[in-house]
């Protein structure tokens, strides 16, 4: 039975981003949707087909399959699909069919394009890509929740002014929020204590409620920095409580504003470069989580955020190398310290261990090895002190296996390529992400060129590496949309590292091997693969957009954890996302799965 326009309008008001539209705009949009009924097994569109518009599931189920015909996701009511094709000349990257009696709402492409152009909220939702330009710590446009002090100290109205003063002294704060029945009643500041208590010689047992500012000006977490600045200037105040749904959730002070503007990657790099000990550097690296929150809140792209954070760890490493040479003397022969893993790819987030190695000149003798063992231990211990914990797999320069002359490293790579057994595949996956950090960089240039040439020429090795890369799969389930972790500490969550970004990292590495491409960074590898013809333009765009969404979801998750005082990790509960965020994330996983399927069927060149 066809939906009435009133029923359709009511349904759209329950679906994001349509619920953000003005009533008149939504009323004008509603009749433009076309209703499509589909029986189980009916095809909605095929892979490579030009799409007519954006689809929205009203009720029923839609099964999405990759180019091999394998089902990768099932979409239910309020899930949108098809918009990925619409943003790339309307060509479908998957196929879709109804798996139950289904009613779809289809917004024709011209109407969808017009809506995207007219409504910024809709455009932001359907196009999750951010601008390329890095942004600084833009206080004026950053949300208050990114720099407020969470969980402010509170006290009851009947607390004496002496007790209030003692509490502020002990907590090293300049204000106290007065609460009654969990509601904000007022605020007491050090200015109140001096101007109202001391200046008027009030007794020390005066209740704080007698000197507080009742019903103070408040802001919501969604306010932006300019709101805070304007309010402080207009009302000549230095403290603003942050309230959400009647509950006190934070406070912003002038100190918070100053601190926010003071923290930048350049400022941290400068302080590290002048540090005289690992402990002094650790005081600086402790500020990295706050920097991550601010970079994310300022709208920077994920590769900008991770690059800036990696620059800090690079600086820490080089400073530790310099301090080691000061302590142990000049090196007996040239050496090169290299990073692999996320540091090597310049993709570090708020969770990083250390992965590194040492290339030594072939002139190194056995007698020289003691010097480099001491240097490696000093740097590795220093990195650990600074928060870059020891590698659980011992992929560090402190392991004698990874502190060797250049000729040994050449033998390593030749051996892995000639005999790609499981261990060789694992080691090659790590060591193909090497990037020089400090020392004589010429020690790496010829090795990288020789290795890429030999690897790309050995089709058996590349095939084994491709097969190994496919072991990390996106967490796609059929019945519930996602395949979450089923047991243990992280039950019912998605691992956004191993099942999210790692599959893309693995694909990028294989493309680099196929094309003898020098870049190590994942995005740079995919872009280079497209330029070299290893990956088709449409495949590259799909993969990069999927990678952007997955990586940004991971960073957003870590930033939220840091803001609540939790230690950042890679485990996201799907329930923390809206229906439509889940839909977009599924779409991204589908793209990755499709490109993995193409590689698995020997069609990596086609993307």
mmCIF file with all atom_site columns, N, CA, C and O in Angstrom, residues 511 526 535-544 591 595 606-607:
data_model
loop_
_atom_site.group_PDB
_atom_site.id
_atom_site.type_symbol
_atom_site.label_atom_id
_atom_site.label_alt_id
_atom_site.label_comp_id
_atom_site.label_asym_id
_atom_site.label_entity_id
_atom_site.label_seq_id
_atom_site.pdbx_PDB_ins_code
_atom_site.Cartn_x
_atom_site.Cartn_y
_atom_site.Cartn_z
_atom_site.occupancy
_atom_site.B_iso_or_equiv
_atom_site.pdbx_formal_charge
_atom_site.auth_seq_id
_atom_site.auth_comp_id
_atom_site.auth_asym_id
_atom_site.auth_atom_id
_atom_site.pdbx_PDB_model_num
ATOM 1  N N  . UNK A 1 511 ? 50.031 -2.782 -3.438  1.00 0.00 ? 511 UNK A N  1
ATOM 2  C CA . UNK A 1 511 ? 50.082 -1.936 -4.633  1.00 0.00 ? 511 UNK A CA 1
ATOM 3  C C  . UNK A 1 511 ? 51.483 -1.358 -4.816  1.00 0.00 ? 511 UNK A C  1
ATOM 4  O O  . UNK A 1 511 ? 51.989 -1.240 -5.941  1.00 0.00 ? 511 UNK A O  1
ATOM 5  N N  . UNK A 1 526 ? 48.484 4.687  -2.235  1.00 0.00 ? 526 UNK A N  1
ATOM 6  C CA . UNK A 1 526 ? 47.292 4.516  -3.080  1.00 0.00 ? 526 UNK A CA 1
ATOM 7  C C  . UNK A 1 526 ? 47.294 5.547  -4.201  1.00 0.00 ? 526 UNK A C  1
ATOM 8  O O  . UNK A 1 526 ? 46.980 5.230  -5.358  1.00 0.00 ? 526 UNK A O  1
ATOM 9  N N  . UNK A 1 535 ? 46.357 0.766  -9.951  1.00 0.00 ? 535 UNK A N  1
ATOM 10 C CA . UNK A 1 535 ? 44.985 0.817  -9.454  1.00 0.00 ? 535 UNK A CA 1
ATOM 11 C C  . UNK A 1 535 ? 44.199 1.800  -10.316 1.00 0.00 ? 535 UNK A C  1
ATOM 12 O O  . UNK A 1 535 ? 44.709 2.865  -10.664 1.00 0.00 ? 535 UNK A O  1
ATOM 13 N N  . UNK A 1 536 ? 42.980 1.429  -10.666 1.00 0.00 ? 536 UNK A N  1
ATOM 14 C CA . UNK A 1 536 ? 42.174 2.297  -11.513 1.00 0.00 ? 536 UNK A CA 1
ATOM 15 C C  . UNK A 1 536 ? 41.784 3.573  -10.767 1.00 0.00 ? 536 UNK A C  1
ATOM 16 O O  . UNK A 1 536 ? 41.736 3.588  -9.532  1.00 0.00 ? 536 UNK A O  1
ATOM 17 N N  . UNK A 1 537 ? 41.496 4.653  -11.486 1.00 0.00 ? 537 UNK A N  1
ATOM 18 C CA . UNK A 1 537 ? 41.075 5.895  -10.814 1.00 0.00 ? 537 UNK A CA 1
ATOM 19 C C  . UNK A 1 537 ? 39.857 5.706  -9.925  1.00 0.00 ? 537 UNK A C  1
ATOM 20 O O  . UNK A 1 537 ? 39.809 6.230  -8.812  1.00 0.00 ? 537 UNK A O  1
ATOM 21 N N  . UNK A 1 538 ? 38.862 4.951  -10.406 1.00 0.00 ? 538 UNK A N  1
ATOM 22 C CA . UNK A 1 538 ? 37.663 4.751  -9.582  1.00 0.00 ? 538 UNK A CA 1
ATOM 23 C C  . UNK A 1 538 ? 37.982 3.911  -8.354  1.00 0.00 ? 538 UNK A C  1
ATOM 24 O O  . UNK A 1 538 ? 37.484 4.179  -7.257  1.00 0.00 ? 538 UNK A O  1
ATOM 25 N N  . UNK A 1 539 ? 38.836 2.883  -8.537  1.00 0.00 ? 539 UNK A N  1
ATOM 26 C CA . UNK A 1 539 ? 39.227 2.063  -7.391  1.00 0.00 ? 539 UNK A CA 1
ATOM 27 C C  . UNK A 1 539 ? 39.989 2.868  -6.364  1.00 0.00 ? 539 UNK A C  1
ATOM 28 O O  . UNK A 1 539 ? 39.789 2.713  -5.155  1.00 0.00 ? 539 UNK A O  1
ATOM 29 N N  . UNK A 1 540 ? 40.897 3.736  -6.833  1.00 0.00 ? 540 UNK A N  1
ATOM 30 C CA . UNK A 1 540 ? 41.673 4.570  -5.912  1.00 0.00 ? 540 UNK A CA 1
ATOM 31 C C  . UNK A 1 540 ? 40.778 5.535  -5.155  1.00 0.00 ? 540 UNK A C  1
ATOM 32 O O  . UNK A 1 540 ? 40.918 5.705  -3.939  1.00 0.00 ? 540 UNK A O  1
ATOM 33 N N  . UNK A 1 541 ? 39.834 6.176  -5.844  1.00 0.00 ? 541 UNK A N  1
ATOM 34 C CA . UNK A 1 541 ? 38.943 7.124  -5.169  1.00 0.00 ? 541 UNK A CA 1
ATOM 35 C C  . UNK A 1 541 ? 38.080 6.412  -4.147  1.00 0.00 ? 541 UNK A C  1
ATOM 36 O O  . UNK A 1 541 ? 37.862 6.917  -3.031  1.00 0.00 ? 541 UNK A O  1
ATOM 37 N N  . UNK A 1 542 ? 37.557 5.249  -4.518  1.00 0.00 ? 542 UNK A N  1
ATOM 38 C CA . UNK A 1 542 ? 36.731 4.493  -3.575  1.00 0.00 ? 542 UNK A CA 1
ATOM 39 C C  . UNK A 1 542 ? 37.530 4.128  -2.324  1.00 0.00 ? 542 UNK A C  1
ATOM 40 O O  . UNK A 1 542 ? 37.070 4.294  -1.192  1.00 0.00 ? 542 UNK A O  1
ATOM 41 N N  . UNK A 1 543 ? 38.747 3.612  -2.560  1.00 0.00 ? 543 UNK A N  1
ATOM 42 C CA . UNK A 1 543 ? 39.561 3.162  -1.430  1.00 0.00 ? 543 UNK A CA 1
ATOM 43 C C  . UNK A 1 543 ? 39.966 4.326  -0.533  1.00 0.00 ? 543 UNK A C  1
ATOM 44 O O  . UNK A 1 543 ? 39.931 4.217  0.699   1.00 0.00 ? 543 UNK A O  1
ATOM 45 N N  . UNK A 1 544 ? 40.334 5.450  -1.126  1.00 0.00 ? 544 UNK A N  1
ATOM 46 C CA . UNK A 1 544 ? 40.739 6.596  -0.320  1.00 0.00 ? 544 UNK A CA 1
ATOM 47 C C  . UNK A 1 544 ? 39.571 7.153  0.489   1.00 0.00 ? 544 UNK A C  1
ATOM 48 O O  . UNK A 1 544 ? 39.732 7.525  1.655   1.00 0.00 ? 544 UNK A O  1
ATOM 49 N N  . UNK A 1 591 ? 33.575 -1.259 0.519   1.00 0.00 ? 591 UNK A N  1
ATOM 50 C CA . UNK A 1 591 ? 34.544 -0.872 -0.505  1.00 0.00 ? 591 UNK A CA 1
ATOM 51 C C  . UNK A 1 591 ? 35.861 -1.615 -0.301  1.00 0.00 ? 591 UNK A C  1
ATOM 52 O O  . UNK A 1 591 ? 36.437 -2.165 -1.242  1.00 0.00 ? 591 UNK A O  1
ATOM 53 N N  . UNK A 1 595 ? 37.658 -4.442 -2.822  1.00 0.00 ? 595 UNK A N  1
ATOM 54 C CA . UNK A 1 595 ? 39.001 -4.359 -3.385  1.00 0.00 ? 595 UNK A CA 1
ATOM 55 C C  . UNK A 1 595 ? 39.867 -5.531 -2.921  1.00 0.00 ? 595 UNK A C  1
ATOM 56 O O  . UNK A 1 595 ? 40.732 -6.000 -3.668  1.00 0.00 ? 595 UNK A O  1
ATOM 57 N N  . UNK A 1 606 ? 43.007 -3.947 -11.622 1.00 0.00 ? 606 UNK A N  1
ATOM 58 C CA . UNK A 1 606 ? 41.790 -3.282 -12.068 1.00 0.00 ? 606 UNK A CA 1
ATOM 59 C C  . UNK A 1 606 ? 41.171 -2.451 -10.973 1.00 0.00 ? 606 UNK A C  1
ATOM 60 O O  . UNK A 1 606 ? 40.414 -1.526 -11.236 1.00 0.00 ? 606 UNK A O  1
ATOM 61 N N  . UNK A 1 607 ? 41.438 -2.780 -9.709  1.00 0.00 ? 607 UNK A N  1
ATOM 62 C CA . UNK A 1 607 ? 40.870 -2.040 -8.591  1.00 0.00 ? 607 UNK A CA 1
ATOM 63 C C  . UNK A 1 607 ? 39.387 -2.107 -8.575  1.00 0.00 ? 607 UNK A C  1
ATOM 64 O O  . UNK A 1 607 ? 38.755 -1.155 -8.213  1.00 0.00 ? 607 UNK A O  1
#
